[in-house]
Coordinates of C-alpha atoms in Angstrom, one line a residue:
X1 CA 16.5 29.1 19.1
X2 CA 14.4 26.0 19.4
X3 CA 14.7 22.9 17.2
X4 CA 12.3 20.6 15.4
X5 CA 13.8 17.2 14.4
X6 CA 12.4 15.0 11.6
X7 CA 13.9 11.5 12.1
X8 CA 15.2 9.5 9.2
X9 CA 12.4 6.9 9.6
X10 CA 10.0 9.6 8.5
X11 CA 11.8 10.1 5.2
X12 CA 9.4 8.0 3.1
X13 CA 6.5 10.1 4.3
X14 CA 8.5 13.3 3.7
X15 CA 9.4 12.2 0.2
X16 CA 5.7 11.4 -0.5
X17 CA 4.6 14.8 0.7
X18 CA 7.2 16.9 -1.1
X19 CA 6.6 14.9 -4.4
X20 CA 3.0 15.9 -4.1
X21 CA 3.7 19.6 -3.9
X22 CA 1.9 21.3 -6.8
X23 CA 4.4 23.4 -8.8
X24 CA 1.5 25.2 -10.4
X25 CA 0.5 26.7 -7.1
X26 CA 2.5 29.9 -6.7
X27 CA 2.0 30.0 -3.0
X28 CA 2.1 26.4 -2.0
X29 CA 2.6 26.0 1.8
X30 CA 3.6 23.5 4.4
X31 CA 1.9 23.9 7.8
X32 CA 3.2 22.9 11.2
X33 CA 1.0 22.4 14.2
X34 CA 2.6 21.9 17.6
X35 CA 0.1 20.3 20.1
X36 CA 1.6 19.4 23.4
X37 CA -1.7 18.1 24.7
X38 CA -1.6 15.3 22.1
X39 CA 2.2 15.1 22.2
X40 CA 2.5 15.6 18.4
X41 CA 4.0 17.9 15.9
X42 CA 1.9 17.7 12.7
X43 CA 3.2 18.6 9.2
X44 CA 0.5 19.2 6.6
X45 CA 1.2 19.6 2.8
X46 CA 0.5 18.4 -0.7
X47 CA -1.9 19.4 -3.4
X48 CA -5.1 21.1 -2.4
X49 CA -7.3 18.1 -3.2
X50 CA -4.6 15.5 -2.1
X51 CA -3.3 16.7 1.3
X52 CA -1.1 14.6 3.6
X53 CA -0.4 14.8 7.4
X54 CA 2.8 13.5 9.0
X55 CA 2.7 13.3 12.8
X56 CA 5.9 13.4 14.7
X57 CA 5.9 12.4 18.4
X58 CA 6.7 15.2 20.7
X59 CA 9.0 12.9 22.7
X60 CA 12.6 13.6 21.7
X61 CA 11.8 17.1 20.5
X62 CA 13.0 20.3 22.2
X63 CA 11.0 20.4 25.4
X64 CA 10.9 24.2 25.3
X65 CA 8.7 24.2 22.1
X66 CA 5.3 25.8 22.8
X67 CA 1.9 25.2 21.2
X68 CA 1.6 26.9 17.9
X69 CA 0.6 26.7 14.2
X70 CA 2.1 28.4 11.2
X71 CA 2.9 27.9 7.5
X72 CA 6.0 28.3 5.5
X73 CA 6.8 28.2 1.7
X74 CA 6.6 24.7 0.4
X75 CA 9.0 25.1 -2.5
X76 CA 12.1 25.8 -0.4
X77 CA 11.0 23.2 2.2
X78 CA 11.0 20.7 -0.7
X79 CA 14.5 21.5 -1.8
X80 CA 15.8 21.8 1.7
X81 CA 14.5 18.3 2.5
X82 CA 15.8 16.9 -0.8
X83 CA 19.3 18.2 0.2
X84 CA 19.1 15.9 3.3
X85 CA 17.5 13.0 1.5
X86 CA 20.3 12.8 -1.1
X87 CA 23.1 12.3 1.5
X88 CA 24.3 8.9 2.7
X89 CA 24.8 10.0 6.3
X90 CA 23.4 7.4 8.7
X91 CA 20.5 8.4 10.9
X92 CA 20.8 12.0 9.8
X93 CA 17.8 14.1 11.0
X94 CA 16.3 16.9 9.1
X95 CA 16.9 19.9 11.5
X96 CA 14.8 23.1 11.6
X97 CA 15.4 25.9 14.0
X98 CA 12.5 28.0 15.2
X99 CA 13.3 31.7 15.9
X100 CA 10.4 33.4 17.8
X101 CA 11.4 36.9 18.9
X102 CA 8.8 38.3 21.2
X103 CA 8.1 41.5 19.2
X104 CA 8.8 40.6 15.6
X105 CA 8.1 38.0 12.9
X106 CA 8.9 34.4 13.6
X107 CA 11.2 32.5 11.3
X108 CA 12.2 28.9 10.6
X109 CA 15.9 28.4 9.8
X110 CA 17.7 25.5 8.2
X111 CA 21.3 24.8 7.3
X112 CA 22.0 22.9 4.1
X113 CA 24.7 20.3 3.8
X114 CA 26.9 22.8 2.0
X115 CA 26.4 25.2 4.9
X116 CA 24.0 27.4 3.0
X117 CA 21.3 29.1 5.1
X118 CA 17.6 28.7 4.3
X119 CA 15.2 30.9 6.2
X120 CA 11.4 30.9 6.0
X121 CA 9.2 33.7 7.4
X122 CA 6.3 32.1 9.3
X123 CA 2.9 33.1 8.0
X124 CA -0.6 32.5 9.3
X125 CA -1.4 28.8 9.2
X126 CA -3.1 27.8 5.9
X127 CA -6.8 27.7 6.5
X128 CA -7.3 24.8 4.1
X129 CA -4.8 22.7 6.0
X130 CA -6.5 23.4 9.3
X131 CA -9.9 22.5 7.8
X132 CA -8.4 19.3 6.5
X133 CA -7.2 18.3 10.0
X134 CA -10.6 19.1 11.5
X135 CA -12.4 17.2 8.8
X136 CA -10.7 13.9 9.7
X137 CA -12.4 13.9 13.0
X138 CA -15.8 13.9 11.3
X139 CA -15.2 11.1 8.8
X140 CA -16.5 7.6 9.1
X141 CA -13.8 5.1 8.4
X142 CA -13.8 1.4 7.4
X143 CA -11.1 -0.6 9.2
X144 CA -9.1 -3.3 7.4
X145 CA -6.1 -5.3 8.4
X146 CA -2.9 -4.9 6.4
X147 CA -2.7 -8.6 5.8
X148 CA -6.1 -8.6 4.2
X149 CA -5.7 -5.4 2.2
X150 CA -2.4 -6.2 0.5
X151 CA -3.8 -9.2 -1.5
X152 CA -6.6 -6.9 -2.6
X153 CA -4.1 -4.3 -3.8
X154 CA -2.1 -7.0 -5.6
X155 CA -5.2 -8.0 -7.6
X156 CA -5.9 -4.3 -8.5
X157 CA -2.3 -3.8 -9.5
X158 CA -2.4 -6.7 -11.9
X159 CA -4.9 -4.7 -13.9
X160 CA -2.7 -1.6 -14.2
X161 CA -2.6 0.8 -15.8
X162 CA -6.1 1.6 -14.6
X163 CA -8.3 4.6 -14.1
X164 CA -10.6 3.2 -11.4
X165 CA -11.2 -0.1 -9.7
X166 CA -13.9 -1.4 -7.3
X167 CA -13.7 -4.6 -5.3
X168 CA -17.2 -5.8 -4.3
X169 CA -17.0 -8.0 -1.2
X170 CA -20.5 -9.5 -1.6
X171 CA -20.2 -10.3 -5.3
X172 CA -16.6 -11.4 -4.9
X173 CA -15.6 -9.5 -8.0
X174 CA -13.4 -6.6 -9.2
X175 CA -14.6 -4.0 -11.7
X176 CA -11.9 -2.1 -13.5
X177 CA -12.0 1.0 -15.7
X178 CA -9.1 1.0 -18.1
X179 CA -8.7 2.9 -21.3
X180 CA -12.1 4.4 -20.4
X181 CA -13.8 1.0 -20.7
X182 CA -15.4 -1.1 -18.0
X183 CA -14.6 -4.8 -17.3
X184 CA -15.8 -7.0 -14.4
X185 CA -14.0 -10.2 -13.3
X186 CA -14.3 -12.6 -10.4
X187 CA -11.7 -12.3 -7.7
X188 CA -9.3 -15.2 -7.0
X189 CA -11.1 -17.9 -5.0
X190 CA -8.5 -17.8 -2.2
X191 CA -8.9 -14.0 -1.7
X192 CA -11.4 -13.1 1.0
X193 CA -11.9 -9.3 1.0
X194 CA -12.7 -7.7 4.4
X195 CA -14.2 -4.6 2.9
X196 CA -15.6 -3.0 -0.3
X197 CA -12.9 -0.9 -1.8
X198 CA -12.9 1.7 -4.6
X199 CA -10.0 3.9 -5.8
X200 CA -8.2 5.3 -8.8
X201 CA -4.5 5.0 -9.7
X202 CA -3.5 7.7 -7.2
X203 CA -5.5 6.0 -4.5
X204 CA -4.0 2.7 -5.2
X205 CA -0.5 4.2 -4.9
X206 CA -1.4 5.8 -1.6
X207 CA -2.8 2.5 -0.2
X208 CA 0.3 0.6 -1.3
X209 CA 2.6 3.3 0.1
X210 CA 0.8 3.3 3.5
X211 CA 0.9 -0.5 3.7
X212 CA 4.6 -0.5 3.1
X213 CA 5.6 2.2 5.6
X214 CA 3.1 2.0 8.4
X215 CA 3.9 0.6 11.9
X216 CA 0.3 -0.3 12.4
X217 CA -1.4 -3.7 11.6
X218 CA -4.6 -1.9 10.4
X219 CA -5.6 0.9 8.1
X220 CA -8.7 3.1 8.1
X221 CA -10.2 4.1 4.8
X222 CA -12.9 6.6 3.9
X223 CA -14.5 7.5 0.6
X224 CA -16.8 10.5 0.4
X225 CA -17.4 13.5 -1.8
X226 CA -15.2 12.0 -4.5
X227 CA -12.2 11.8 -2.2
X228 CA -10.3 8.9 -0.7
X229 CA -8.7 9.3 2.7
X230 CA -6.3 6.7 4.2
X231 CA -4.9 6.8 7.8
X232 CA -3.0 4.4 10.0
X233 CA -3.9 6.5 13.1
X234 CA -0.7 8.5 12.8
X235 CA -0.2 9.7 9.3
X236 CA -3.0 10.5 6.9
X237 CA -3.3 10.9 3.1
X238 CA -6.1 11.9 0.7
X239 CA -6.5 12.0 -3.0
X240 CA -9.2 13.2 -5.4
X241 CA -11.6 10.6 -6.8
X242 CA -13.0 13.0 -9.4
X243 CA -15.3 11.3 -11.9
X244 CA -16.0 8.5 -9.4
X245 CA -19.8 9.0 -10.0
X246 CA -19.1 8.6 -13.8
X247 CA -17.3 5.3 -13.0
X248 CA -20.2 4.0 -11.0
X249 CA -22.6 4.8 -13.8
X250 CA -20.5 4.0 -16.8
X251 CA -22.1 1.3 -19.1
X252 CA -19.9 -1.5 -20.5
X253 CA -19.0 -0.6 -24.1
X254 CA -19.4 -3.2 -26.9
X255 CA -16.8 -3.4 -29.6
X256 CA -16.2 -5.7 -32.6
X257 CA -12.7 -6.3 -33.9
X258 CA -12.2 -4.9 -37.4
X259 CA -8.5 -5.7 -37.7
X260 CA -6.1 -7.6 -35.4
X261 CA -2.5 -8.3 -35.7
X262 CA 0.9 -8.5 -34.1
X263 CA 3.5 -6.0 -35.3
X264 CA 7.2 -5.5 -34.7
X265 CA 7.4 -3.2 -31.7
X266 CA 10.9 -1.9 -32.6
X267 CA 9.8 -0.9 -36.1
X268 CA 6.8 0.9 -34.6
X269 CA 8.8 2.7 -32.0
X270 CA 11.5 3.7 -34.5
X271 CA 9.1 5.0 -37.0
X272 CA 7.1 7.1 -34.5
X273 CA 10.4 8.6 -33.2
X274 CA 11.4 9.5 -36.8
X275 CA 8.1 11.3 -37.3
X276 CA 8.8 13.5 -34.2
X277 CA 12.0 14.6 -35.8
X278 CA 10.6 15.7 -39.2
X279 CA 9.0 19.1 -38.8
X280 CA 6.6 18.7 -41.8
X281 CA 5.3 15.3 -40.6
X282 CA 5.0 16.5 -37.0
X283 CA 3.3 19.7 -38.0
X284 CA 0.8 17.9 -40.3
X285 CA -0.1 15.7 -37.4
X286 CA -1.6 12.9 -39.5
X287 CA -0.3 9.4 -39.8
X288 CA -1.8 6.8 -42.1
X289 CA -2.2 3.1 -41.1
X290 CA -2.9 0.7 -44.0
X291 CA -3.9 -2.9 -43.2
X292 CA -4.0 -5.5 -45.9
X293 CA -4.7 -9.2 -45.6
X294 CA -1.0 -9.8 -45.4
X295 CA 0.6 -6.8 -43.7
X296 CA 0.4 -3.5 -41.9
X297 CA 2.1 -0.3 -43.0
X298 CA 2.4 3.1 -41.2
X299 CA 3.0 6.3 -43.1
X300 CA 3.8 9.9 -42.2
X301 CA 3.7 12.7 -44.7
X302 CA 4.1 16.4 -45.0
X303 CA 3.8 18.9 -47.9
X304 CA 6.9 17.7 -49.7
X305 CA 8.0 14.6 -47.8
X306 CA 6.6 11.1 -47.3
X307 CA 7.7 8.2 -45.1
X308 CA 6.5 4.6 -44.9
X309 CA 7.5 1.5 -42.9
X310 CA 6.3 -2.1 -42.9
X311 CA 5.4 -3.1 -39.4
X312 CA 6.2 -6.8 -40.1
X313 CA 2.8 -8.1 -39.1
X314 CA 2.1 -11.8 -38.4
X315 CA -1.2 -13.6 -38.0
X316 CA -3.1 -10.6 -39.3
X317 CA -6.8 -10.8 -39.6
X318 CA -8.4 -8.2 -42.0
X319 CA -11.3 -9.1 -44.3
X320 CA -10.3 -6.4 -46.8
X321 CA -7.6 -3.7 -47.2
X322 CA -8.5 -0.7 -44.9
X323 CA -6.9 2.7 -44.6
X324 CA -7.0 4.7 -41.4
X325 CA -6.1 8.2 -40.1
X326 CA -4.3 8.5 -36.8
X327 CA -3.7 11.7 -34.9
X328 CA 0.1 11.7 -34.6
X329 CA 0.2 13.7 -31.3
X330 CA -2.2 11.1 -29.7
X331 CA 0.0 8.3 -31.0
X332 CA 3.1 9.9 -29.5
X333 CA 1.4 9.9 -26.1
X334 CA 1.0 6.1 -26.0
X335 CA 3.5 4.5 -23.7
X336 CA 5.2 1.9 -26.0
X337 CA 8.6 1.7 -24.2
X338 CA 9.0 -1.2 -21.8
X339 CA 5.4 -2.4 -22.1
X340 CA 6.4 -5.9 -23.2
X341 CA 9.2 -8.4 -22.9
X342 CA 8.6 -9.7 -26.4
X343 CA 9.5 -8.1 -29.8
X344 CA 5.9 -8.2 -31.0
X345 CA 2.9 -6.1 -29.9
X346 CA -0.7 -7.0 -30.4
X347 CA -2.8 -4.3 -32.1
X348 CA -6.6 -4.3 -32.6
X349 CA -8.8 -1.8 -34.4
X350 CA -12.0 -1.9 -32.4
X351 CA -15.3 -0.6 -33.8
X352 CA -18.1 0.6 -31.4
X353 CA -21.8 0.3 -32.0
X354 CA -22.0 4.0 -32.9
X355 CA -19.4 3.6 -35.7
X356 CA -16.5 5.2 -33.9
X357 CA -13.2 3.3 -33.8
X358 CA -10.1 3.1 -31.7
X359 CA -6.6 1.6 -32.1
X360 CA -6.0 -0.6 -29.0
X361 CA -2.6 -1.6 -27.7
X362 CA -2.0 -4.9 -25.8
X363 CA 0.8 -6.7 -24.1
X364 CA 1.2 -10.3 -23.0
X365 CA 0.3 -9.6 -19.4
X366 CA -3.4 -9.0 -20.4
X367 CA -4.2 -10.0 -24.0
X368 CA -7.9 -9.4 -23.5
X369 CA -8.0 -5.8 -22.4
X370 CA -5.9 -3.0 -23.9
X371 CA -3.5 -1.1 -21.7
X372 CA -4.0 2.0 -23.9
X373 CA -5.9 3.1 -27.1
X374 CA -6.3 6.2 -29.3
X375 CA -9.1 7.3 -31.6
X376 CA -8.7 6.2 -35.2
X377 CA -10.8 7.1 -38.3
X378 CA -11.5 5.1 -41.4
X379 CA -10.0 7.0 -44.4
X380 CA -12.0 6.6 -47.7
X381 CA -10.1 9.3 -49.6
X382 CA -8.9 7.6 -52.8
X383 CA -6.0 10.0 -53.3
X384 CA -4.6 9.0 -49.9
X385 CA -5.0 5.4 -50.8
X386 CA -3.2 5.9 -54.2
X387 CA -0.4 7.8 -52.4
X388 CA 0.0 5.0 -49.8
X389 CA 0.1 2.3 -52.5
X390 CA 2.7 4.2 -54.5
X391 CA 5.0 4.2 -51.4
X392 CA 4.3 0.5 -50.9
X393 CA 5.3 -0.2 -54.4
X394 CA 8.7 1.5 -53.8
X395 CA 9.1 -0.3 -50.5
X396 CA 8.3 -3.7 -52.0
X397 CA 10.7 -3.2 -54.9
X398 CA 13.5 -2.2 -52.5
X399 CA 12.8 -5.2 -50.3
X400 CA 11.9 -7.8 -53.0
X401 CA 12.9 -11.3 -51.9
X402 CA 13.4 -10.3 -48.3
X403 CA 11.3 -11.8 -45.6
X404 CA 10.1 -9.1 -43.2
X405 CA 8.5 -11.6 -40.9
X406 CA 10.3 -12.5 -37.7
X407 CA 9.8 -15.8 -35.9
X408 CA 10.1 -14.3 -32.4
X409 CA 6.9 -12.4 -33.0
X410 CA 5.0 -15.6 -32.7
X411 CA 3.4 -16.7 -29.4
X412 CA 0.2 -14.6 -29.6
X413 CA -2.3 -17.5 -30.0
X414 CA -5.2 -15.5 -28.7
X415 CA -5.2 -12.8 -31.3

């Protein structure tokens, strides 16, 4: 038996790789390449369009290991590594044994912390993995120092969540696509970008991870064929930049604000959660939002049930009462938890030049650009309006004399 050792200092890279394994791929593989000429053992894995390479130095490995390349099942490799990663043993190495009988199949064998045996039959090295390794030699990379790159990434991170960002060195500006809209801003005066840089959220995560865990002072970055590749000369990572061409060509959208307000975030979260638990409302999949000059109400209804809540709006601006339809499933997908440190959330109903509308959600970190939005439709059905007003009358009778407004919702001077 010959052994392959993965030192604990490579754990962050292993975690990154196994977390990227695509569970939807039935035959996901991890590939090993032993190359004594370059004194490395390469491990390749991840999603098909987001592969990663970890290079282990041959020094310190079993000297009897011979050149070779093979693949093993990624699923069991993931769980085997996770078994090691969850232990608190100092400097514990991930140990794999290589069994290469001269006239039969080769196997990789591992022993879990509870002494269970894991065995992988080696199969022919994954062609896609081998092609990825070869492709790196033909890419043209930009070189950037870690010290210059990190401030660029901090600026990009300040605009998260984002879909794409582009830092233009010559124009000294950053363009961000968030919530499918484009915004361009000047970079901080003290930031001197060394390179032009474009990436999506996955790419930003890769760049930050590499900066954090590399032993090098520089990184090399390549963008081509809607793919980002980052390497520190030892380890390499790629991710898909699908829709990059759309980002480059996307025009800036113009919106006018139809309604703007601050609402009680806890009331909103609680009411949405309630709707998910009532089958009729959940199945009907329509929620109504009614904005008056003084307040905002949200309603969910089914065939025999209705629900209404006052969202305790402050500083509301609405020229006239307006009723809207919201797709409940889309509303449920909006990340409301932990998006603000305040009790109030800014909402705007934005109308585009083509007449379409969206309900935009903001937090205090960026009051000008929404962190998320969902489509919303103006509802002109008089029966729905009458039903909403009937529920409001019941609500107002029950809460007559009570003040629904909360002083700690104030502080949104920009709305």
